[in-house]
Short mmCIF file of C-alpha atoms and ligand atoms in Angstrom, two decimals:
data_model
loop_
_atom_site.label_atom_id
_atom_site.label_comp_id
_atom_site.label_asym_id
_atom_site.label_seq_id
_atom_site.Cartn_x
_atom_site.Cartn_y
_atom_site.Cartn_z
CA UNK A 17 1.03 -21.66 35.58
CA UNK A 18 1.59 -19.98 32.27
CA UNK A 19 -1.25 -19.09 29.58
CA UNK A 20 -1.12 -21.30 26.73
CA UNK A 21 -1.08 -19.53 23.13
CA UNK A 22 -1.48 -20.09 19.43
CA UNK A 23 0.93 -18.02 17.64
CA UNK A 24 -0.85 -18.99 14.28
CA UNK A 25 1.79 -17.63 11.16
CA UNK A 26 5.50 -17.87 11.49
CA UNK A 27 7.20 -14.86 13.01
CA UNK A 28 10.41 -13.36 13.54
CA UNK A 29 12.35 -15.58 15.84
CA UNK A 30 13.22 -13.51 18.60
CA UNK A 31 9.89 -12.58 18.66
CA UNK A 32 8.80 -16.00 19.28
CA UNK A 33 11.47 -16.51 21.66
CA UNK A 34 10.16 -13.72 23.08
CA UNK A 35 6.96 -14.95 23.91
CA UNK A 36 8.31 -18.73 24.64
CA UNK A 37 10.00 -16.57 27.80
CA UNK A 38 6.21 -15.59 29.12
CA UNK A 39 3.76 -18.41 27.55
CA UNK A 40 3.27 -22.32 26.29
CA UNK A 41 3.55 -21.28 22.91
CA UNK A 42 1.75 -23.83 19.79
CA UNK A 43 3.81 -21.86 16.99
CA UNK A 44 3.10 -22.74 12.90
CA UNK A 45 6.80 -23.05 11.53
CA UNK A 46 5.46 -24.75 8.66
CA UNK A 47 3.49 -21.07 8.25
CA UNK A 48 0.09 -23.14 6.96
CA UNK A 49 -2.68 -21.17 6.61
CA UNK A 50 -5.44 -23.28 8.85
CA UNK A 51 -9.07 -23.51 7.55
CA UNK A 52 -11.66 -22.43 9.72
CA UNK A 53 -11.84 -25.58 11.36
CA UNK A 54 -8.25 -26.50 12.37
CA UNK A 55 -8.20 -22.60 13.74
CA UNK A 56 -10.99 -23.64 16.12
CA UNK A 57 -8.72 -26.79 17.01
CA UNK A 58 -5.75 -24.96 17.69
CA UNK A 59 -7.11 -22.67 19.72
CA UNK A 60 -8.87 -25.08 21.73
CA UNK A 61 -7.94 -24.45 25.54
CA UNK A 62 -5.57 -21.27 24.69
CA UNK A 63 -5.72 -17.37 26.41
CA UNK A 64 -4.30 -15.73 23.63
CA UNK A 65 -3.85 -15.64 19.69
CA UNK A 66 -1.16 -14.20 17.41
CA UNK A 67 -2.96 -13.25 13.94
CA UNK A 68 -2.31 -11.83 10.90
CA UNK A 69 -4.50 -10.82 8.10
CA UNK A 70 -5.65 -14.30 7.14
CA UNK A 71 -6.97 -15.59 10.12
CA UNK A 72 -10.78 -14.59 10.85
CA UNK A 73 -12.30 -14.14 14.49
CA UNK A 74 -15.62 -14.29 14.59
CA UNK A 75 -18.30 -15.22 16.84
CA UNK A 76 -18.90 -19.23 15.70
CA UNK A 77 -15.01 -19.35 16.39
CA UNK A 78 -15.28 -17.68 20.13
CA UNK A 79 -17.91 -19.59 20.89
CA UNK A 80 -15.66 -22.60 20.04
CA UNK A 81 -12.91 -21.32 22.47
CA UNK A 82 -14.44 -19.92 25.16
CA UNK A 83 -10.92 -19.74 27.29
CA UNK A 84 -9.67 -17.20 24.86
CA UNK A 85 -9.33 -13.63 26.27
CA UNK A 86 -7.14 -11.80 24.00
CA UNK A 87 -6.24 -11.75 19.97
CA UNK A 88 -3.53 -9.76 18.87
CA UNK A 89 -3.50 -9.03 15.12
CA UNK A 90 -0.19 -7.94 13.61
CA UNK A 91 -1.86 -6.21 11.32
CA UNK A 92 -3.43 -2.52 11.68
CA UNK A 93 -6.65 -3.34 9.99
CA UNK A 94 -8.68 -5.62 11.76
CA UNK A 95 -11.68 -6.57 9.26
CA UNK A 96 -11.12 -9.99 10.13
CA UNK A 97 -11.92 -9.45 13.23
CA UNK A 98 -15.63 -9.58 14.22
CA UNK A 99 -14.91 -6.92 16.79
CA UNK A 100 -18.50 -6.71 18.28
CA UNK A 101 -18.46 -10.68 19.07
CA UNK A 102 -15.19 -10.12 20.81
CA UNK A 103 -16.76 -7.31 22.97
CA UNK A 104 -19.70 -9.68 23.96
CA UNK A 105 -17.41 -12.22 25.68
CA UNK A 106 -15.09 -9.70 27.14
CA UNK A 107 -12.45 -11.01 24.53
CA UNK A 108 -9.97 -7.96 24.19
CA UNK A 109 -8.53 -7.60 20.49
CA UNK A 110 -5.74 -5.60 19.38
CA UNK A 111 -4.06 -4.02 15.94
CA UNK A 112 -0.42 -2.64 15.32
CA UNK A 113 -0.97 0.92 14.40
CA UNK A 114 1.79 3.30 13.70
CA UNK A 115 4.90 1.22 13.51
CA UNK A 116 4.06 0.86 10.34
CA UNK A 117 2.61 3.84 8.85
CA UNK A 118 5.64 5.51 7.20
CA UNK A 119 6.64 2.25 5.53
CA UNK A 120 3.11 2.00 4.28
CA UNK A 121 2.96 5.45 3.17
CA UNK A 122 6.53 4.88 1.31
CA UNK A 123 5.20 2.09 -0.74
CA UNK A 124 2.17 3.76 -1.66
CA UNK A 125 3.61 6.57 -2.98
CA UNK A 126 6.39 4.30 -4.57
CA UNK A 127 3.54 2.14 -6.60
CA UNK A 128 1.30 5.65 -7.48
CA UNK A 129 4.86 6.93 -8.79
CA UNK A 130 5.32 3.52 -10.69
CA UNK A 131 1.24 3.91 -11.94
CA UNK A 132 2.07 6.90 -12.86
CA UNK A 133 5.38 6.69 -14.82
CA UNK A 134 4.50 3.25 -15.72
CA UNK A 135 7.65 1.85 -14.57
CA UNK A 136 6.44 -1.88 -14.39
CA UNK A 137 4.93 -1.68 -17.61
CA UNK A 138 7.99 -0.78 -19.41
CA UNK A 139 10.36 -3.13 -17.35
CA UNK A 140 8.57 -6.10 -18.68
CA UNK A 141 8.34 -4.44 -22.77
CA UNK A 142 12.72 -4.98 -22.10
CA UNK A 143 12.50 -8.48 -20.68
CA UNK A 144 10.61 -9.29 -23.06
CA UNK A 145 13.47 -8.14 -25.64
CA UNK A 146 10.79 -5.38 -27.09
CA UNK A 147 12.89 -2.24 -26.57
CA UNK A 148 14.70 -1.77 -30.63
CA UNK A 149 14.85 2.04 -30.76
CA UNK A 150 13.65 5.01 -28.68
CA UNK A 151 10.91 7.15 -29.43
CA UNK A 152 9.42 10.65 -28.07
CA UNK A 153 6.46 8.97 -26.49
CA UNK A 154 8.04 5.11 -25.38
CA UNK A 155 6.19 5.00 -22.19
CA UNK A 156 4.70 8.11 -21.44
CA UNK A 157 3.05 9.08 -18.87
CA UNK A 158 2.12 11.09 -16.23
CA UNK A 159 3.60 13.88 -14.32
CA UNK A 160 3.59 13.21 -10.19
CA UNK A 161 5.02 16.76 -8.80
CA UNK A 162 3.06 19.42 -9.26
CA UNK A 163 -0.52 17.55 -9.86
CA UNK A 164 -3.11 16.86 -7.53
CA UNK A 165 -2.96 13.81 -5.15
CA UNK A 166 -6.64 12.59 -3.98
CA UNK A 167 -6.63 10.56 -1.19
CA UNK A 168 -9.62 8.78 0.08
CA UNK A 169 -9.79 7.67 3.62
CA UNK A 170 -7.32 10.66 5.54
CA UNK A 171 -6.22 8.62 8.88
CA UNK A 172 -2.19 8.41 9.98
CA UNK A 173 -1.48 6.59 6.81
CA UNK A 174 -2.87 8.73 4.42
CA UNK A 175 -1.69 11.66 6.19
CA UNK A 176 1.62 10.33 5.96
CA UNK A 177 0.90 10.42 2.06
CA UNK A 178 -0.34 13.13 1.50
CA UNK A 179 2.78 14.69 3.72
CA UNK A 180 5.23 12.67 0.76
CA UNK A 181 3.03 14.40 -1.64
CA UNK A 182 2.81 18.01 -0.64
CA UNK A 183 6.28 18.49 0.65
CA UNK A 184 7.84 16.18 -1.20
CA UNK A 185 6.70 16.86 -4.46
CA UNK A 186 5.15 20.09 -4.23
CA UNK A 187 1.48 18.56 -5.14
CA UNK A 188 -1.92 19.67 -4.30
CA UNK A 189 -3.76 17.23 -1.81
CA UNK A 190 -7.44 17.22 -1.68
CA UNK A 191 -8.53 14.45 0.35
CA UNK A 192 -12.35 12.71 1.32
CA UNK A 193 -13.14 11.25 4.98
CA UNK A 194 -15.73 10.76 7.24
CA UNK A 195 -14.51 13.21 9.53
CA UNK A 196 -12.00 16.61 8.21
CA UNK A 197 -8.94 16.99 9.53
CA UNK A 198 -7.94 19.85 11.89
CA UNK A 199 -6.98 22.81 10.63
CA UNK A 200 -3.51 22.83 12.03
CA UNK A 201 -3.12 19.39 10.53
CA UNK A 202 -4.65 20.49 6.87
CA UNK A 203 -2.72 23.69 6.96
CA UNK A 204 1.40 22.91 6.61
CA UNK A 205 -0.28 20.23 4.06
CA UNK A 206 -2.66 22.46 2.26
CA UNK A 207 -5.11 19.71 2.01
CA UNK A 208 -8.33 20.53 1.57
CA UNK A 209 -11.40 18.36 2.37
CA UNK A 210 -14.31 18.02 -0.81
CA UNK A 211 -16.63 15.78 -1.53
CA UNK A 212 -16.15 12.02 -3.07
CA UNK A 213 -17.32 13.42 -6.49
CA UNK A 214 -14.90 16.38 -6.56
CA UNK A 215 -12.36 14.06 -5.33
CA UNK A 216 -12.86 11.43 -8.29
CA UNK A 217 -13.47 14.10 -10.69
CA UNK A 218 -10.24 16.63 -9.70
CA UNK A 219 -7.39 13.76 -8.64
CA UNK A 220 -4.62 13.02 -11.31
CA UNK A 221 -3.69 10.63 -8.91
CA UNK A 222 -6.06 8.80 -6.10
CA UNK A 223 -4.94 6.51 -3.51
CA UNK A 224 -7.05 4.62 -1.23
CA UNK A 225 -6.08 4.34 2.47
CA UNK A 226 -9.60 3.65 3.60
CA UNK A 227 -10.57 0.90 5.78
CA UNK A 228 -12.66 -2.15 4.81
CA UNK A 229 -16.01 -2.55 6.07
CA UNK A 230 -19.56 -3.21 4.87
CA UNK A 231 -19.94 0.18 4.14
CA UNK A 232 -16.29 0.83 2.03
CA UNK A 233 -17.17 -2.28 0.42
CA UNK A 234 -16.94 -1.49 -3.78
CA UNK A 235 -16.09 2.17 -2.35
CA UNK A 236 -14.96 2.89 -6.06
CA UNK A 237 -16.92 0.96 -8.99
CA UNK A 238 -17.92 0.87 -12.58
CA UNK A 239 -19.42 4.47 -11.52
CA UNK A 240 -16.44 5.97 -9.78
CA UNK A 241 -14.24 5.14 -11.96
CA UNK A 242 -16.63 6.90 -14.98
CA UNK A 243 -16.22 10.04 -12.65
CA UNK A 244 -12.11 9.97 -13.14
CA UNK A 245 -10.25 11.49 -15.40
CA UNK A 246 -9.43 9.42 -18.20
CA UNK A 247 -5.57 10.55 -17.36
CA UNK A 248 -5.28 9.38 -13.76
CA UNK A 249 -4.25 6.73 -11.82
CA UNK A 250 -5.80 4.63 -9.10
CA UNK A 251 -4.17 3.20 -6.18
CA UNK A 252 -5.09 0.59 -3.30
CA UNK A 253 -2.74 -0.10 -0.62
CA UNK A 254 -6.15 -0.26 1.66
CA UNK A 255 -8.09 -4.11 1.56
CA UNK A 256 -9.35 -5.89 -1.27
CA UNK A 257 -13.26 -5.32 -1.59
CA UNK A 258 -12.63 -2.00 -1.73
CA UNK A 259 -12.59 -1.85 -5.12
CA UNK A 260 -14.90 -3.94 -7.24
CA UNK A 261 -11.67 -5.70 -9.43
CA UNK A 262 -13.83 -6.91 -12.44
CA UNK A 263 -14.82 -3.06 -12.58
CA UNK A 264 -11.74 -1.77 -12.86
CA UNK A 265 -10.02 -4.45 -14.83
CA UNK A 266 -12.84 -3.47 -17.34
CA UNK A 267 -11.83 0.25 -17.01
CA UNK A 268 -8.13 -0.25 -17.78
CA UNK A 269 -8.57 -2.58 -20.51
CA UNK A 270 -10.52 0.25 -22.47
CA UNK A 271 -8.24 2.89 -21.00
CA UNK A 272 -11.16 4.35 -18.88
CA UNK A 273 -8.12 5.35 -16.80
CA UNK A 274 -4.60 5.33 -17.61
CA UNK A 275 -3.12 3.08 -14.95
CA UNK A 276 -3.95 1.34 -11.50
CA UNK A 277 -1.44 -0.51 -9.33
CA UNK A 278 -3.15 -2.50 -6.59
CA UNK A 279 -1.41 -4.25 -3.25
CA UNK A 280 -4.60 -5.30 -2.00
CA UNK A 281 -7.18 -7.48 -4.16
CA UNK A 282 -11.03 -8.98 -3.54
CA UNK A 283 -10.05 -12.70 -2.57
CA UNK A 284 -6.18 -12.66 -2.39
CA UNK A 285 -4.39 -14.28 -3.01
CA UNK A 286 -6.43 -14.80 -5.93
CA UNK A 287 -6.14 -12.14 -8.57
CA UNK A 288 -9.09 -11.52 -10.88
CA UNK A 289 -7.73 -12.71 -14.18
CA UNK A 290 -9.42 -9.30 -15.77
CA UNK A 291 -6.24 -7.66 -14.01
CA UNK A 292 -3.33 -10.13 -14.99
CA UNK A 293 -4.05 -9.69 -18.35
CA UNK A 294 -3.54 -5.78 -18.78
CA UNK A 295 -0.62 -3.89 -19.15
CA UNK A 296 -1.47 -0.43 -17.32
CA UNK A 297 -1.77 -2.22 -13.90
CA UNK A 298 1.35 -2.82 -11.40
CA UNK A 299 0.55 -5.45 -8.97
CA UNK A 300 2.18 -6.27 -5.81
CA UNK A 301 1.33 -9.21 -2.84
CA UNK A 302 0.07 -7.46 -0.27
CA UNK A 303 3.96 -5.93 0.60
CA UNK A 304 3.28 -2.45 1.69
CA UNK A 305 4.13 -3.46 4.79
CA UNK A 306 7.09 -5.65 4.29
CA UNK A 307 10.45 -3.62 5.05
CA UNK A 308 12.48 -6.43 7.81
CA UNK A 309 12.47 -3.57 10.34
CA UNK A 310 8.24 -2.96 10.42
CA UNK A 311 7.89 -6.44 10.20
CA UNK A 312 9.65 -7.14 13.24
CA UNK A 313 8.08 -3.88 15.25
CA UNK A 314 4.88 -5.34 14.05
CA UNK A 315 5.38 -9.02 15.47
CA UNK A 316 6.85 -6.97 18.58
CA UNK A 317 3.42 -4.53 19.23
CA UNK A 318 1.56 -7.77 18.75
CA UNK A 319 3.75 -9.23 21.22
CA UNK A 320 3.35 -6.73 23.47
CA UNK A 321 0.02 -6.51 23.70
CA UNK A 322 -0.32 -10.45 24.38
CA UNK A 323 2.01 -10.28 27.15
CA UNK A 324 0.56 -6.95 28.83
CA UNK A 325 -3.27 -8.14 28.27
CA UNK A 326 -2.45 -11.97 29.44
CA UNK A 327 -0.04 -11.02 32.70
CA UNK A 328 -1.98 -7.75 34.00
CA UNK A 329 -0.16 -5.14 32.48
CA UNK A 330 -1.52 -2.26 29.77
CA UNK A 331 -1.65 -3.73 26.72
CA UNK A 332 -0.55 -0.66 24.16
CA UNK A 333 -2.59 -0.78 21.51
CA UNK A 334 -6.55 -1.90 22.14
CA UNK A 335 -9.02 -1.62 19.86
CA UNK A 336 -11.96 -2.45 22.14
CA UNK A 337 -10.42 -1.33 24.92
CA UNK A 338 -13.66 -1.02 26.98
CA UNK A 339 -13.15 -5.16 27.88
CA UNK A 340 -10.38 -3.82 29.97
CA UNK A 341 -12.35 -1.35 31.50
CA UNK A 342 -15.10 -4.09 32.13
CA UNK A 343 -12.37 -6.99 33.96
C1 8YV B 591 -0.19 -6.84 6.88
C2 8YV B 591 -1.81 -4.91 6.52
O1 8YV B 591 0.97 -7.24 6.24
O2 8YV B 591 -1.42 -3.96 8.64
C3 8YV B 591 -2.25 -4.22 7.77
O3 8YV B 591 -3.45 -3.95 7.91
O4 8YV B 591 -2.55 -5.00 5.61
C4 8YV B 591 -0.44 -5.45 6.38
O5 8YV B 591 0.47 -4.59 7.00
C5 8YV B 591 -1.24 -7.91 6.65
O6 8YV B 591 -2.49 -7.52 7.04
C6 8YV B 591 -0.87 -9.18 7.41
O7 8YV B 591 -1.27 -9.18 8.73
#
């Protein structure tokens, strides 16, 4: 007999045809987002769970469905995702990593250009039938090529940044992470590893690529941002949380910094209102992700790894992959 699954957001078709070939699959065409409780329901008497981003796994919910033995999350973070419950009852998770890093890395460096050159800002001064003559400084801003590009939080994303950056646009990358980079990584780059105060202090331009956890939680603050230059720009393609919002919505509104533009927000998709009511800020819905073709290679890993973990094969892409090792 076939597994049963939840696949719990709308997907690509032929993905879901896909797995309608290999499972009993309770899809969500209506693409509802299901509270706590009508998760638990769903996943009553299932082996397996599609997830995105907005669905959280955690231990009351396991607990609750004690058949499950695999979520796949088409998403490459994983913060919702108690990973250490899932462990405990031998419930194997799994991310999407690398299909969509240089799509990621594309829009990151599209929205720091956009901070930077404030390209949103002035888009909606013509809409709103504001532009009457031009002027030497209409909209200036700052200078991407040739300055330095800060990136905090160095894994295959950022790299894939900072590769944009220092080939691309002949900038300097200095970059903070737990762990420094190889040298034959840093080298064709010329990145250079300093400290989170050098790297708030020296960046004209900062992106964060970090992920979320208890311990990046307000990773840049009221305090951080004090440390930047009052000329740079501030980037978060990484997770809400990571920046404290009301912090920085205070910092653009007196021009602590010159510009931010955020994909990722504390509490999405609820934006702090401190934020929709400034002009130096670009802000996008959680997209960085969103060309068709990543989309569909993400729904595809997460696909894969359902089928492989739920029929005995290797599924690609673990991220506890020591429940494996365990069965
Ligand atoms: C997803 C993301 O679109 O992969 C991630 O971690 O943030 C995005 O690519 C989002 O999480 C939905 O699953």
């Amino acid at each position: 007999m076939s597994c049963r699954i939840l696949v719990a957001r709308a997907l690509p078709p032929q993905v879901l045809e896909r797995l309608r070939r290999h499972f009993e699959v309770d899809d969500n065409p209506g693409d509802t987002i299901y509270t706590p409780a009508q998760l638990v329901e769903r996943l009553r008497g299932k082996q397996g769970a599609l997830t995105t981003g907005s669905e959280r796994i955690d231990a009351a919910l396991l607990d609750a469905c004690p058949e499950l033995r695999v979520v796949a999350n088409m998403a490459v973070g994983f913060n919702n995702f108690d990973i250490a419950a899932c462990t405990a009852r031998g419930v194997l998770a799994t991310n999407t990593p690398d299909v969509l890093t240089e799509t990621t890395a594309d829009f990151g460096f599209a929205l720091m250009m956009a901070a930077a050159r404030r390209i949103a800002e002035s888009e909606h001064f013509l809409r709103r039938g504001d532009w009457k003559k031009w002027s030497w400084d209409m909209f200036t801003g700052s200078d991407v090529h040739g300055a330095t590009l800060g990136i905090l939080g160095m894994g295959r994303i950022g790299q894939a940044i900072a590769r944009r950056g220092a080939l691309g646009f002949g900038m300097r990358v200095i970059y903070h992470n737990r762990s420094r980079l190889a040298p034959e990584i840093e080298a064709p780059l010329g990145a250079r590893w300093v400290d989170k105060a050098e790297l708030l202090r020296e960046a004209d331009h900062l992106v964060l690529v970090l992920p979320y956890s208890a311990a990046s939680h307000h990773a840049i603050g009221a305090s951080e941002l004090a440390q930047m230059k009052a000329t740079a720009t501030l980037t978060n393609i990484a997770r809400g949380g990571i920046v404290d919002d009301a912090a920085l919505a205070a910092a653009l509104h007196e021009r602590r910094i010159a510009a931010a533009a955020l994909d990722v927000f504390e509490g999405e998709p609820s934006v702090h209102p401190g934020l929709l009511s400034v002009s130096n800020v670009v802000l996008t819905p959680h997209i960085a992700s969103a060309t068709v073709a990543t989309r569909v290679a993400m729904a595809d890993l997460a696909a894969d790894n359902l089928i492989a973990a739920l029929t005995g094969g290797q599924p690609p892409t673990p991220i506890n992959p020591e429940v494996l090792r365990a069965s």
